Short mmCIF file of C-alpha atoms in Angstrom, two decimals:
data_model
loop_
_atom_site.label_atom_id
_atom_site.label_comp_id
_atom_site.label_asym_id
_atom_site.label_seq_id
_atom_site.Cartn_x
_atom_site.Cartn_y
_atom_site.Cartn_z
CA MET A 1 -1.58 29.05 -16.63
CA THR A 2 -3.80 30.36 -13.82
CA ALA A 3 -7.04 29.66 -12.04
CA THR A 4 -8.70 30.29 -15.18
CA PRO A 5 -12.27 29.09 -15.93
CA HIS A 6 -12.53 26.16 -16.74
CA LYS A 7 -16.18 23.83 -17.41
CA LEU A 8 -17.01 21.18 -14.55
CA TRP A 9 -18.91 18.56 -13.96
CA GLN A 10 -20.88 17.32 -11.26
CA PHE A 11 -20.61 14.14 -9.32
CA HIS A 12 -23.45 12.66 -7.90
CA GLY A 13 -24.34 13.25 -3.79
CA GLY A 14 -21.55 14.59 -1.35
CA LEU A 15 -21.96 16.65 1.47
CA LYS A 16 -21.28 20.47 2.29
CA LEU A 17 -19.34 20.26 5.75
CA PRO A 18 -17.47 22.97 7.96
CA ASP A 19 -13.89 22.80 6.99
CA HIS A 20 -12.16 23.51 10.32
CA LYS A 21 -8.87 24.15 8.45
CA ALA A 22 -7.95 27.49 9.79
CA GLU A 23 -7.05 26.36 12.91
CA SER A 24 -3.94 24.79 11.86
CA THR A 25 -2.67 26.86 9.54
CA GLY A 26 -1.84 29.91 11.36
CA GLY A 27 1.57 29.03 11.45
CA PRO A 28 4.58 27.71 9.38
CA VAL A 29 5.21 23.92 8.86
CA VAL A 30 7.36 22.68 12.27
CA THR A 31 10.15 20.15 12.02
CA PRO A 32 10.58 19.00 15.69
CA PRO A 33 13.35 17.16 16.71
CA LEU A 34 13.80 13.15 16.23
CA ALA A 35 11.59 10.91 18.42
CA GLU A 36 13.51 8.31 20.91
CA ARG A 37 12.49 5.53 18.79
CA LEU A 38 10.95 5.06 15.44
CA ILE A 39 8.65 2.04 14.66
CA LEU A 40 8.39 1.24 10.81
CA PRO A 41 6.00 -1.01 9.70
CA LEU A 42 6.78 -3.29 6.90
CA ARG A 43 3.35 -2.83 5.40
CA GLN A 44 2.56 0.48 4.66
CA HIS A 45 1.54 0.48 1.07
CA ILE A 46 -1.09 -1.47 -1.02
CA GLY A 47 0.02 -4.89 -1.82
CA GLN A 48 2.47 -7.44 -0.20
CA PRO A 49 4.18 -6.01 2.48
CA ALA A 50 8.12 -5.62 2.41
CA GLN A 51 10.44 -7.87 3.79
CA ALA A 52 12.96 -6.65 6.45
CA CYS A 53 16.83 -7.14 5.47
CA VAL A 54 18.23 -5.93 8.13
CA GLN A 55 19.33 -7.96 11.20
CA GLN A 56 18.52 -6.62 15.08
CA GLY A 57 21.53 -5.11 16.54
CA GLU A 58 22.74 -3.81 13.27
CA HIS A 59 23.95 0.00 12.42
CA VAL A 60 22.08 1.39 9.54
CA PHE A 61 22.41 4.85 7.66
CA LYS A 62 19.86 7.34 6.25
CA GLY A 63 18.41 6.45 3.30
CA GLN A 64 19.41 2.82 3.36
CA ILE A 65 16.64 0.17 2.76
CA ILE A 66 16.00 -1.59 5.54
CA ALA A 67 12.65 -3.66 3.91
CA ARG A 68 12.47 -4.75 0.09
CA CYS A 69 8.97 -5.47 -1.57
CA ASP A 70 10.32 -6.40 -4.97
CA THR A 71 6.72 -7.84 -6.24
CA TYR A 72 4.85 -4.95 -8.59
CA VAL A 73 2.93 -3.73 -6.55
CA GLY A 74 5.16 -3.30 -3.72
CA ALA A 75 7.12 -0.31 -2.14
CA HIS A 76 10.68 -0.31 -0.37
CA ILE A 77 10.87 0.84 3.11
CA HIS A 78 13.97 3.08 4.32
CA ALA A 79 15.84 4.39 7.69
CA PRO A 80 14.93 8.11 8.14
CA THR A 81 17.72 8.59 9.69
CA SER A 82 20.80 6.72 10.88
CA GLY A 83 20.58 4.37 14.25
CA ARG A 84 20.78 0.75 15.42
CA VAL A 85 17.80 -1.67 14.41
CA VAL A 86 16.58 -2.35 18.28
CA ALA A 87 13.90 -4.24 17.69
CA ILE A 88 11.90 -6.22 14.49
CA GLY A 89 8.58 -7.84 15.46
CA ASP A 90 4.89 -7.03 16.43
CA HIS A 91 3.96 -3.44 17.58
CA PRO A 92 0.60 -1.33 17.27
CA VAL A 93 0.06 -0.31 13.93
CA PRO A 94 -2.15 2.14 12.70
CA HIS A 95 -5.35 0.46 11.08
CA PRO A 96 -9.07 0.32 11.77
CA SER A 97 -8.51 -3.66 13.39
CA GLY A 98 -6.60 -1.80 16.30
CA LEU A 99 -4.21 -4.84 16.02
CA SER A 100 -0.47 -5.30 15.83
CA ALA A 101 1.86 -6.27 12.99
CA PRO A 102 5.32 -6.56 11.93
CA CYS A 103 7.70 -3.65 12.74
CA ILE A 104 11.32 -2.79 12.40
CA THR A 105 11.90 -0.43 15.54
CA LEU A 106 15.13 1.99 15.24
CA GLU A 107 16.79 3.74 17.50
CA PRO A 108 18.61 7.13 16.14
CA ASP A 109 22.17 7.77 16.66
CA GLY A 110 21.30 11.57 16.53
CA LYS A 111 23.98 12.09 13.22
CA ASP A 112 21.34 11.97 10.59
CA ASP A 113 24.45 10.06 8.61
CA TRP A 114 23.27 9.30 4.93
CA GLY A 115 26.69 7.02 5.06
CA ASP A 116 26.49 6.37 0.97
CA CYS A 117 22.94 5.39 0.99
CA ARG A 118 21.85 8.82 -1.02
CA MET A 119 21.18 7.54 -4.25
CA PRO A 120 22.53 9.78 -6.96
CA PRO A 121 20.63 12.55 -8.32
CA LEU A 122 19.67 12.16 -11.80
CA GLY A 123 20.48 14.73 -14.82
CA GLU A 124 17.83 15.95 -17.36
CA ASP A 125 18.49 13.61 -19.99
CA GLU A 126 18.34 10.27 -17.28
CA ALA A 127 15.07 11.78 -16.00
CA ALA A 128 13.80 12.44 -19.28
CA ASP A 129 14.06 8.37 -19.79
CA PRO A 130 10.38 6.57 -18.53
CA THR A 131 12.37 3.63 -17.61
CA THR A 132 15.08 5.62 -15.74
CA LEU A 133 12.16 7.62 -13.96
CA ARG A 134 9.75 4.77 -13.10
CA ASN A 135 13.03 3.03 -11.34
CA ARG A 136 14.17 5.54 -9.28
CA VAL A 137 10.31 6.12 -7.81
CA ARG A 138 10.00 2.50 -7.14
CA GLU A 139 13.35 2.46 -5.75
CA ALA A 140 12.64 5.22 -3.97
CA GLY A 141 9.57 3.61 -2.14
CA ILE A 142 7.07 6.74 -3.03
CA VAL A 143 3.41 5.45 -2.69
CA GLY A 144 0.39 8.14 -3.32
CA LEU A 145 0.74 10.64 -0.07
CA GLY A 146 -3.29 11.61 -0.22
CA GLY A 147 -4.18 8.71 1.70
CA ALA A 148 -4.36 5.55 -0.57
CA ALA A 149 -0.78 4.44 -0.44
CA PHE A 150 -0.59 3.13 -3.77
CA PRO A 151 2.71 2.53 -4.96
CA ALA A 152 3.72 5.80 -7.47
CA ALA A 153 5.70 3.76 -9.90
CA VAL A 154 2.74 1.73 -11.27
CA LYS A 155 0.94 4.75 -11.82
CA LEU A 156 3.89 5.73 -14.27
CA ASN A 157 3.66 2.34 -16.38
CA PRO A 158 0.17 2.38 -18.04
CA ARG A 159 -0.58 -1.01 -20.04
CA PRO A 160 0.32 -0.32 -24.24
CA ASN A 161 -3.77 -0.05 -24.68
CA GLN A 162 -4.24 2.76 -22.16
CA ALA A 163 -3.63 6.35 -23.53
CA ILE A 164 -3.12 9.03 -20.88
CA ASP A 165 -4.36 12.50 -22.70
CA THR A 166 -4.79 14.01 -19.16
CA LEU A 167 -2.55 13.96 -15.85
CA ILE A 168 -4.78 15.17 -13.22
CA VAL A 169 -2.62 16.54 -9.51
CA ASN A 170 -4.92 16.31 -6.49
CA GLY A 171 -5.21 19.21 -4.57
CA ALA A 172 -8.36 19.24 -3.40
CA GLU A 173 -7.55 17.99 -0.02
CA CYS A 174 -11.65 17.66 0.99
CA GLU A 175 -11.84 16.28 4.18
CA PRO A 176 -12.28 18.46 7.43
CA TYR A 177 -9.32 19.39 9.56
CA ILE A 178 -6.84 17.96 7.09
CA THR A 179 -4.31 20.78 5.55
CA CYS A 180 -1.44 19.02 5.10
CA ASP A 181 -1.59 19.24 1.34
CA ASP A 182 -2.58 22.97 1.62
CA MET A 183 0.53 23.78 3.53
CA LEU A 184 2.74 21.80 1.25
CA MET A 185 1.46 23.82 -1.51
CA ARG A 186 1.93 27.10 0.16
CA THR A 187 5.32 26.49 1.35
CA ARG A 188 6.77 24.24 -1.73
CA ALA A 189 4.68 25.19 -4.77
CA ARG A 190 8.24 24.77 -7.16
CA GLU A 191 8.17 20.96 -5.62
CA ILE A 192 5.24 20.27 -6.67
CA ILE A 193 5.48 21.68 -10.23
CA ALA A 194 9.04 20.56 -10.84
CA GLY A 195 7.61 16.60 -9.57
CA LEU A 196 4.79 17.47 -12.24
CA LEU A 197 6.92 18.24 -15.00
CA LEU A 198 8.83 14.98 -14.86
CA VAL A 199 5.92 13.07 -14.84
CA GLN A 200 4.26 14.85 -17.73
CA ARG A 201 7.11 13.78 -19.68
CA THR A 202 7.26 10.13 -18.86
CA LEU A 203 3.43 9.93 -19.79
CA GLY A 204 3.16 12.39 -22.50
CA PRO A 205 -0.34 13.61 -21.77
CA ALA A 206 -1.85 16.37 -24.26
CA ARG A 207 -2.82 18.43 -20.74
CA CYS A 208 -2.13 18.60 -17.32
CA LEU A 209 -4.86 19.45 -14.59
CA ILE A 210 -4.03 20.52 -11.13
CA GLY A 211 -7.39 20.60 -8.58
CA ILE A 212 -7.46 22.56 -5.93
CA GLU A 213 -10.77 23.20 -3.61
CA ASP A 214 -11.57 26.92 -3.52
CA ASN A 215 -11.02 27.28 0.48
CA LYS A 216 -7.68 27.35 -0.21
CA PRO A 217 -6.70 30.96 -1.82
CA GLU A 218 -2.88 30.81 -0.43
CA ALA A 219 -2.27 27.68 -1.85
CA LEU A 220 -3.97 28.71 -5.46
CA ARG A 221 -1.72 31.97 -5.64
CA ALA A 222 1.15 29.82 -4.63
CA MET A 223 0.94 27.37 -7.33
CA THR A 224 -0.25 30.08 -9.96
CA GLU A 225 3.11 31.75 -8.86
CA ALA A 226 5.22 28.35 -9.58
CA LEU A 227 3.91 28.36 -12.92
CA GLY A 228 4.93 31.97 -13.63
CA GLY A 229 8.18 31.06 -14.99
CA GLU A 230 6.92 27.47 -17.06
CA GLU A 231 6.39 28.39 -20.69
CA GLN A 232 3.74 25.33 -20.02
CA ASP A 233 0.23 25.99 -22.13
CA ASN A 234 -1.15 22.85 -21.57
CA ILE A 235 -1.27 23.16 -17.68
CA ARG A 236 -3.96 24.67 -16.08
CA ILE A 237 -4.60 25.46 -12.56
CA VAL A 238 -8.43 24.67 -11.59
CA ALA A 239 -10.63 25.97 -8.69
CA LEU A 240 -12.91 23.86 -7.44
CA PRO A 241 -16.38 23.63 -5.17
CA SER A 242 -15.70 22.97 -1.61
CA ILE A 243 -17.86 19.52 -1.25
CA TYR A 244 -16.68 16.48 -0.32
CA PRO A 245 -15.59 13.88 -1.54
CA THR A 246 -14.41 15.92 -4.49
CA GLY A 247 -10.79 14.77 -3.53
CA GLY A 248 -11.44 11.14 -3.99
CA GLU A 249 -10.11 10.16 -7.50
CA ARG A 250 -13.12 9.14 -9.21
CA GLN A 251 -14.93 12.03 -8.14
CA LEU A 252 -11.97 14.36 -9.30
CA ILE A 253 -12.07 13.27 -12.90
CA ARG A 254 -15.63 13.38 -13.16
CA ILE A 255 -15.46 16.98 -12.02
CA LEU A 256 -12.21 17.76 -14.09
CA THR A 257 -13.33 15.85 -17.41
CA GLY A 258 -16.98 14.33 -17.44
CA ARG A 259 -15.56 11.06 -17.32
CA GLU A 260 -16.76 7.92 -15.04
CA VAL A 261 -14.53 5.71 -14.73
CA PRO A 262 -15.95 2.09 -14.95
CA SER A 263 -17.08 0.44 -11.80
CA ASP A 264 -14.35 -2.69 -12.52
CA GLY A 265 -11.68 -0.49 -14.26
CA LEU A 266 -8.93 2.18 -13.80
CA PRO A 267 -8.67 6.19 -14.42
CA ALA A 268 -6.12 5.02 -17.05
CA ASP A 269 -9.22 3.12 -18.78
CA VAL A 270 -10.75 6.44 -19.34
CA GLY A 271 -7.08 8.09 -20.27
CA VAL A 272 -6.30 9.54 -17.05
CA VAL A 273 -3.73 9.46 -14.32
CA CYS A 274 -3.64 11.07 -10.88
CA HIS A 275 -0.97 11.61 -8.54
CA ASN A 276 -1.56 13.64 -5.21
CA VAL A 277 0.38 17.11 -4.52
CA ALA A 278 2.88 15.47 -1.87
CA THR A 279 3.53 12.59 -4.29
CA LEU A 280 4.73 14.69 -6.96
CA ALA A 281 6.96 16.66 -4.37
CA ALA A 282 8.32 13.51 -3.37
CA ILE A 283 8.85 12.41 -7.13
CA HIS A 284 11.11 15.34 -7.54
CA ARG A 285 12.72 15.00 -4.01
CA ALA A 286 13.61 11.45 -4.92
CA VAL A 287 14.99 12.52 -8.74
CA HIS A 288 16.25 16.06 -8.34
CA HIS A 289 17.73 15.93 -4.52
CA GLY A 290 18.32 11.53 -4.49
CA GLU A 291 16.22 11.45 -1.18
CA PRO A 292 13.84 8.44 -0.78
CA LEU A 293 10.28 8.47 0.69
CA ILE A 294 11.41 9.03 4.42
CA SER A 295 9.37 12.08 5.77
CA ARG A 296 6.08 13.83 5.23
CA ILE A 297 3.77 17.13 6.50
CA VAL A 298 1.71 15.41 9.13
CA THR A 299 -1.75 18.04 10.32
CA VAL A 300 -1.88 17.53 14.04
CA THR A 301 -5.45 19.20 15.27
CA GLY A 302 -8.35 19.32 16.86
CA SER A 303 -9.45 20.82 20.10
CA GLY A 304 -8.00 17.77 21.87
CA VAL A 305 -4.48 19.80 21.31
CA ARG A 306 -3.26 23.08 22.71
CA SER A 307 -2.10 24.18 19.41
CA PRO A 308 -2.98 22.99 16.32
CA ARG A 309 -0.04 22.96 13.36
CA ASN A 310 1.54 21.20 10.74
CA LEU A 311 4.86 19.22 11.19
CA GLN A 312 7.66 17.41 8.91
CA VAL A 313 8.42 14.36 10.60
CA PRO A 314 9.88 11.16 9.68
CA ILE A 315 8.19 7.70 8.94
CA GLY A 316 7.74 6.02 11.78
CA THR A 317 7.37 8.77 14.52
CA PRO A 318 5.28 7.90 17.22
CA ILE A 319 2.12 9.64 17.53
CA ALA A 320 2.43 10.59 20.87
CA HIS A 321 5.79 12.48 19.71
CA LEU A 322 3.68 14.59 17.24
CA VAL A 323 1.51 15.23 19.98
CA ALA A 324 3.51 16.45 22.47
CA HIS A 325 5.33 19.19 19.86
CA ALA A 326 1.49 20.46 19.18
CA GLY A 327 1.18 21.59 22.71
CA GLY A 328 0.33 18.69 24.39
CA TYR A 329 -3.47 17.20 25.04
CA THR A 330 -6.25 19.51 26.34
CA GLU A 331 -7.64 18.22 29.96
CA ALA A 332 -10.72 17.38 27.56
CA VAL A 333 -9.23 15.17 25.06
CA GLU A 334 -11.78 11.96 24.14
CA ARG A 335 -10.88 10.88 21.07
CA LEU A 336 -7.59 10.09 19.17
CA ILE A 337 -8.27 9.73 15.28
CA MET A 338 -6.05 8.78 12.12
CA GLY A 339 -6.84 10.56 9.16
CA GLY A 340 -10.13 13.10 9.55
CA PRO A 341 -13.55 12.79 10.84
CA MET A 342 -15.53 11.24 7.81
CA MET A 343 -12.61 8.26 6.31
CA GLY A 344 -10.80 8.27 9.57
CA PHE A 345 -10.35 5.59 12.33
CA ALA A 346 -10.02 5.97 15.96
CA LEU A 347 -6.50 4.97 17.64
CA PRO A 348 -6.64 2.46 20.50
CA SER A 349 -3.21 4.59 21.88
CA ASP A 350 -0.63 7.38 20.57
CA GLU A 351 2.22 4.69 20.65
CA VAL A 352 1.19 3.83 17.09
CA PRO A 353 4.00 5.44 14.34
CA ILE A 354 2.93 7.59 11.45
CA ILE A 355 3.19 5.91 8.29
CA LYS A 356 3.62 7.14 4.49
CA GLY A 357 -0.04 7.55 4.01
CA GLY A 358 -0.84 8.86 7.24
CA ASN A 359 -1.93 12.59 6.55
CA CYS A 360 -3.79 13.61 10.24
CA VAL A 361 -4.06 13.31 13.31
CA LEU A 362 -7.19 14.30 14.89
CA ALA A 363 -7.30 14.46 18.69
CA ALA A 364 -10.79 15.47 19.47
CA GLU A 365 -12.86 16.33 22.54
CA ALA A 366 -16.79 15.51 23.14
CA GLY A 367 -18.81 16.36 20.71
CA GLU A 368 -16.41 17.66 18.25
CA VAL A 369 -16.56 14.63 16.17
CA SER A 370 -19.87 12.18 15.89
CA ALA A 371 -19.16 9.71 18.67
CA PRO A 372 -21.05 6.41 18.66
CA GLU A 373 -24.82 6.26 19.87
CA PRO A 374 -27.02 3.76 20.02
CA VAL A 375 -28.48 2.20 17.19
CA MET A 376 -31.57 2.20 15.73
CA PRO A 377 -33.23 -0.03 12.85
CA CYS A 378 -33.30 1.51 9.26
CA ILE A 379 -35.88 3.50 8.49
CA ARG A 380 -35.57 3.29 5.15
CA CYS A 381 -35.60 7.15 4.17
CA GLY A 382 -33.23 7.05 1.78
CA GLU A 383 -30.66 9.56 2.46
CA CYS A 384 -27.71 7.38 2.11
CA VAL A 385 -28.84 6.77 -1.38
CA ARG A 386 -28.99 10.73 -1.86
CA VAL A 387 -25.37 11.88 -0.68
CA CYS A 388 -23.56 8.70 -2.39
CA PRO A 389 -20.90 9.59 -4.53
CA VAL A 390 -20.88 6.82 -6.36
CA ARG A 391 -24.60 6.25 -7.10
CA LEU A 392 -24.57 2.83 -4.62
CA LEU A 393 -27.48 1.80 -2.71
CA PRO A 394 -26.07 1.83 0.85
CA GLN A 395 -29.43 0.45 2.62
CA GLN A 396 -29.10 -2.68 0.31
CA LEU A 397 -25.67 -3.06 1.34
CA TYR A 398 -26.17 -2.70 4.84
CA TRP A 399 -28.66 -5.52 4.69
CA HIS A 400 -26.39 -7.83 2.55
CA THR A 401 -23.46 -7.31 4.56
CA ARG A 402 -25.16 -7.28 7.83
CA ALA A 403 -26.78 -10.76 7.08
CA LYS A 404 -23.39 -11.82 5.79
CA ASP A 405 -24.41 -12.31 2.27
CA PHE A 406 -21.58 -11.35 0.47
CA ASP A 407 -22.42 -12.21 -2.80
CA LYS A 408 -25.55 -10.01 -3.13
CA ALA A 409 -23.47 -7.47 -1.59
CA GLN A 410 -20.85 -7.89 -4.59
CA ASP A 411 -24.15 -7.91 -6.49
CA HIS A 412 -24.65 -4.04 -5.73
CA ASN A 413 -20.75 -2.99 -6.48
CA LEU A 414 -19.50 -2.96 -2.67
CA PHE A 415 -15.90 -2.76 -3.92
CA ASP A 416 -16.83 0.95 -5.73
CA CYS A 417 -17.46 1.85 -2.23
CA ILE A 418 -14.65 4.29 -1.35
CA GLU A 419 -15.46 4.91 2.41
CA CYS A 420 -16.11 8.48 2.30
CA GLY A 421 -18.44 7.96 5.17
CA CYS A 422 -21.38 10.42 3.97
CA CYS A 423 -23.90 7.38 4.41
CA ALA A 424 -22.97 7.51 7.93
CA HIS A 425 -22.63 10.58 8.22
CA VAL A 426 -26.66 11.53 7.42
CA CYS A 427 -28.00 8.04 8.62
CA PRO A 428 -30.78 9.29 11.27
CA SER A 429 -30.75 5.47 12.78
CA ASN A 430 -26.74 6.16 13.95
CA ILE A 431 -26.00 3.08 11.64
CA PRO A 432 -21.76 2.63 11.49
CA LEU A 433 -22.59 1.91 7.56
CA VAL A 434 -18.91 2.14 6.46
CA GLN A 435 -18.34 0.00 9.20
CA TYR A 436 -20.24 -2.57 7.53
CA PHE A 437 -18.99 -2.22 4.37
CA ARG A 438 -15.16 -2.50 5.44
CA PHE A 439 -15.96 -5.62 7.45
CA ALA A 440 -17.53 -7.18 4.42
CA LYS A 441 -14.65 -5.96 2.22
CA ASN A 442 -12.25 -7.85 4.74
CA GLU A 443 -14.07 -10.92 4.98
CA ILE A 444 -14.52 -11.23 1.00
CA TRP A 445 -10.47 -10.79 0.63
CA ALA A 446 -10.14 -13.16 4.02
CA GLN A 447 -12.19 -16.08 2.08
CA GLU A 448 -10.16 -15.58 -1.09
CA ARG A 449 -7.11 -15.79 0.30
CA GLU A 450 -8.30 -18.99 2.10
CA ARG A 451 -9.32 -20.27 -1.76
CA GLN A 452 -6.30 -19.14 -3.29
CA GLN A 453 -4.58 -21.35 -0.36
CA ALA A 454 -6.52 -24.09 -0.98
CA ASP A 455 -6.12 -24.25 -4.48
CA ALA A 456 -2.59 -24.19 -4.14
CA ALA A 457 -2.39 -26.86 -1.77
CA ARG A 458 -4.51 -28.70 -4.30
CA MET A 459 -2.59 -27.77 -7.31
CA ARG A 460 0.71 -29.13 -5.11
CA HIS A 461 -0.92 -32.64 -4.16
CA GLU A 462 -1.83 -33.19 -7.55
CA LEU A 463 1.48 -32.02 -9.02
CA ARG A 464 3.09 -34.63 -6.10
CA ARG A 465 0.41 -37.61 -7.33
CA GLN A 466 1.66 -36.87 -10.60
CA ARG A 467 5.30 -36.77 -10.09
CA LEU A 468 4.94 -40.39 -8.00
CA GLU A 469 3.10 -42.29 -10.47
CA ARG A 470 5.30 -41.22 -13.61
CA GLU A 471 8.52 -41.93 -11.60
CA LYS A 472 6.67 -45.31 -10.75
CA ARG A 473 6.16 -45.74 -14.53
CA GLU A 474 9.53 -44.98 -15.53
CA LYS A 475 11.05 -47.21 -12.91
CA ALA A 476 8.28 -50.37 -14.32
CA GLU A 477 9.53 -49.38 -18.03
CA ARG A 478 13.35 -49.06 -17.09
CA MET A 479 12.80 -52.70 -15.58
CA ASN A 480 10.96 -54.09 -18.38
CA ARG A 481 13.21 -53.13 -20.99
CA LYS A 482 15.89 -54.54 -18.63
CA ARG A 483 14.26 -57.74 -18.90
CA GLN A 484 13.14 -57.84 -22.74
CA ALA A 485 16.99 -56.57 -23.95
CA PRO A 486 18.22 -60.26 -25.64
CA GLY A 487 21.50 -60.43 -24.01
CA GLY A 488 21.67 -57.61 -21.98
CA THR A 489 23.58 -56.59 -18.97
CA SER A 490 20.52 -57.91 -17.07
CA GLY A 491 20.59 -61.53 -18.79
CA ALA A 492 24.16 -61.72 -18.40
CA ALA A 493 23.93 -60.51 -14.65
CA ASP A 494 21.67 -63.19 -13.91
CA ALA A 495 23.73 -65.94 -15.99
CA ALA A 496 26.74 -65.24 -13.81
CA LYS A 497 25.00 -65.48 -10.72
CA LYS A 498 23.86 -68.82 -11.62
CA ALA A 499 27.06 -70.12 -12.68
CA ALA A 500 28.65 -68.42 -9.05
CA VAL A 501 26.06 -70.33 -7.10
CA GLN A 502 26.68 -73.56 -9.63
CA ALA A 503 30.62 -73.49 -8.38
CA ALA A 504 29.81 -72.74 -4.91
CA LEU A 505 27.68 -76.03 -5.03
CA GLU A 506 30.44 -77.45 -6.52
CA ARG A 507 33.37 -77.08 -4.39
CA ALA A 508 30.83 -78.09 -1.15
CA GLN A 509 30.46 -81.07 -2.87
CA ALA A 510 34.00 -81.69 -3.40
CA ARG A 511 35.12 -80.65 -0.01
CA LYS A 512 32.18 -83.32 1.74
CA ALA A 513 33.56 -85.75 -0.59
CA THR A 514 37.08 -85.09 0.26
CA GLN A 515 36.13 -85.64 3.73
CA GLN A 516 34.43 -88.65 3.70
CA ASP A 517 37.43 -90.18 2.05
CA ALA A 518 39.61 -89.15 4.61
CA SER A 519 37.10 -90.57 7.44
CA LYS A 520 37.50 -94.28 5.79
CA SER A 521 41.05 -94.19 5.36
CA ASP A 522 41.24 -93.24 9.19
CA ALA A 523 38.51 -96.35 10.07
CA SER A 524 41.10 -98.49 8.32
#
């Protein structure tokens, strides 16, 4: 139950990068005071966005669900503290597009009052029931906290034909500068192990492998100590080589098991489920303490802040508040990035909030992170192919996406790209390859949405046409049956009408005759 020798495999490509980890790990994890306002985007996970279930001006308690997402791949959003909802509308959000999106803005009241919104802790027997555990994880709004933000409850519910024999705990944290998982493992290792044991009982894997890069000796030691009292011989901590992107899900599976996840498949298809260390700690908090996912550790680092550190902050905290509690900006700060230097993206301002998947804020000085340089033509050197960890042909994808030939891009497995940035990092022509690939993916998704909407509109039109034709046919059939019915209600009604008309005519004629007789009498 220690970092014992374990056979490791290799993935293709990758890079050995300066880690820049020490800058933010010199002190403890700090919990700053609450910000004046918290901004909670309604889309913080893969899948459909949540829908606000509170009104502007409403008072909410800490832990209260303020936006629901009842689709299978979805996650609720909870109030990180008690306070008043002051706005529901568009606000800048952390996204590569730099656009705004629907958000709930909460003004804390300073009481941090749970009311009756804290979920009751689950007992051991309850937590051992897979359905109960999945429901708790779902109700707590837990998503993958390694960056992907995939709803965690879905990973706890593999299909019947997916036999899970390996649970992998991802503590690699391979991207430079980011240290929030490292600090979590150092300071709250027992919470991670508690969450691991819950997931282990639910999935029933034969083994659990905890992968941690070898540049985190304190985390390796803390996790080993946390395992020391557990008689779990099928749990093993594995020290991994510090090669980027070891923490990628498919790359980690390859390193630890030698298995390759199919291009169009999922880890469960090869008998594996992966969870990030922070996700497991959140599962423990939800099950044993009744806490939904309302806060996380965020690394605030880079030469652009005076005191790089890790902060435990509520979801929705504006980045400006984080920077202020990391000593503030230096005079030379040039760029603000959400995430790390490889997979992160530039932010338009520091008013955007931290979301569930937000693990790092990088304030960079000039030259610290590769800045956009003049783009030159591709020279077909093949460096991007050499470093691609997914064995793609980035130069071919570049040509097809630049030409907007998205069909050929998909033929070259565009959606297998994990956007790790290795190709762009080594490109001598400074081509922003990942930006091209993200653009192509978004265009394909947009076209697919438009196609689905058009198909739905056609279906609605066709169903309406069929309904109108059916109603017209049924009406004609009813009328025909009435006409053909011998002595039916329709015939009797017609006869009655004719008799009434005839009687009226006869009465009119009688009155006319009477009037004529009276006229003759008066004349004589």
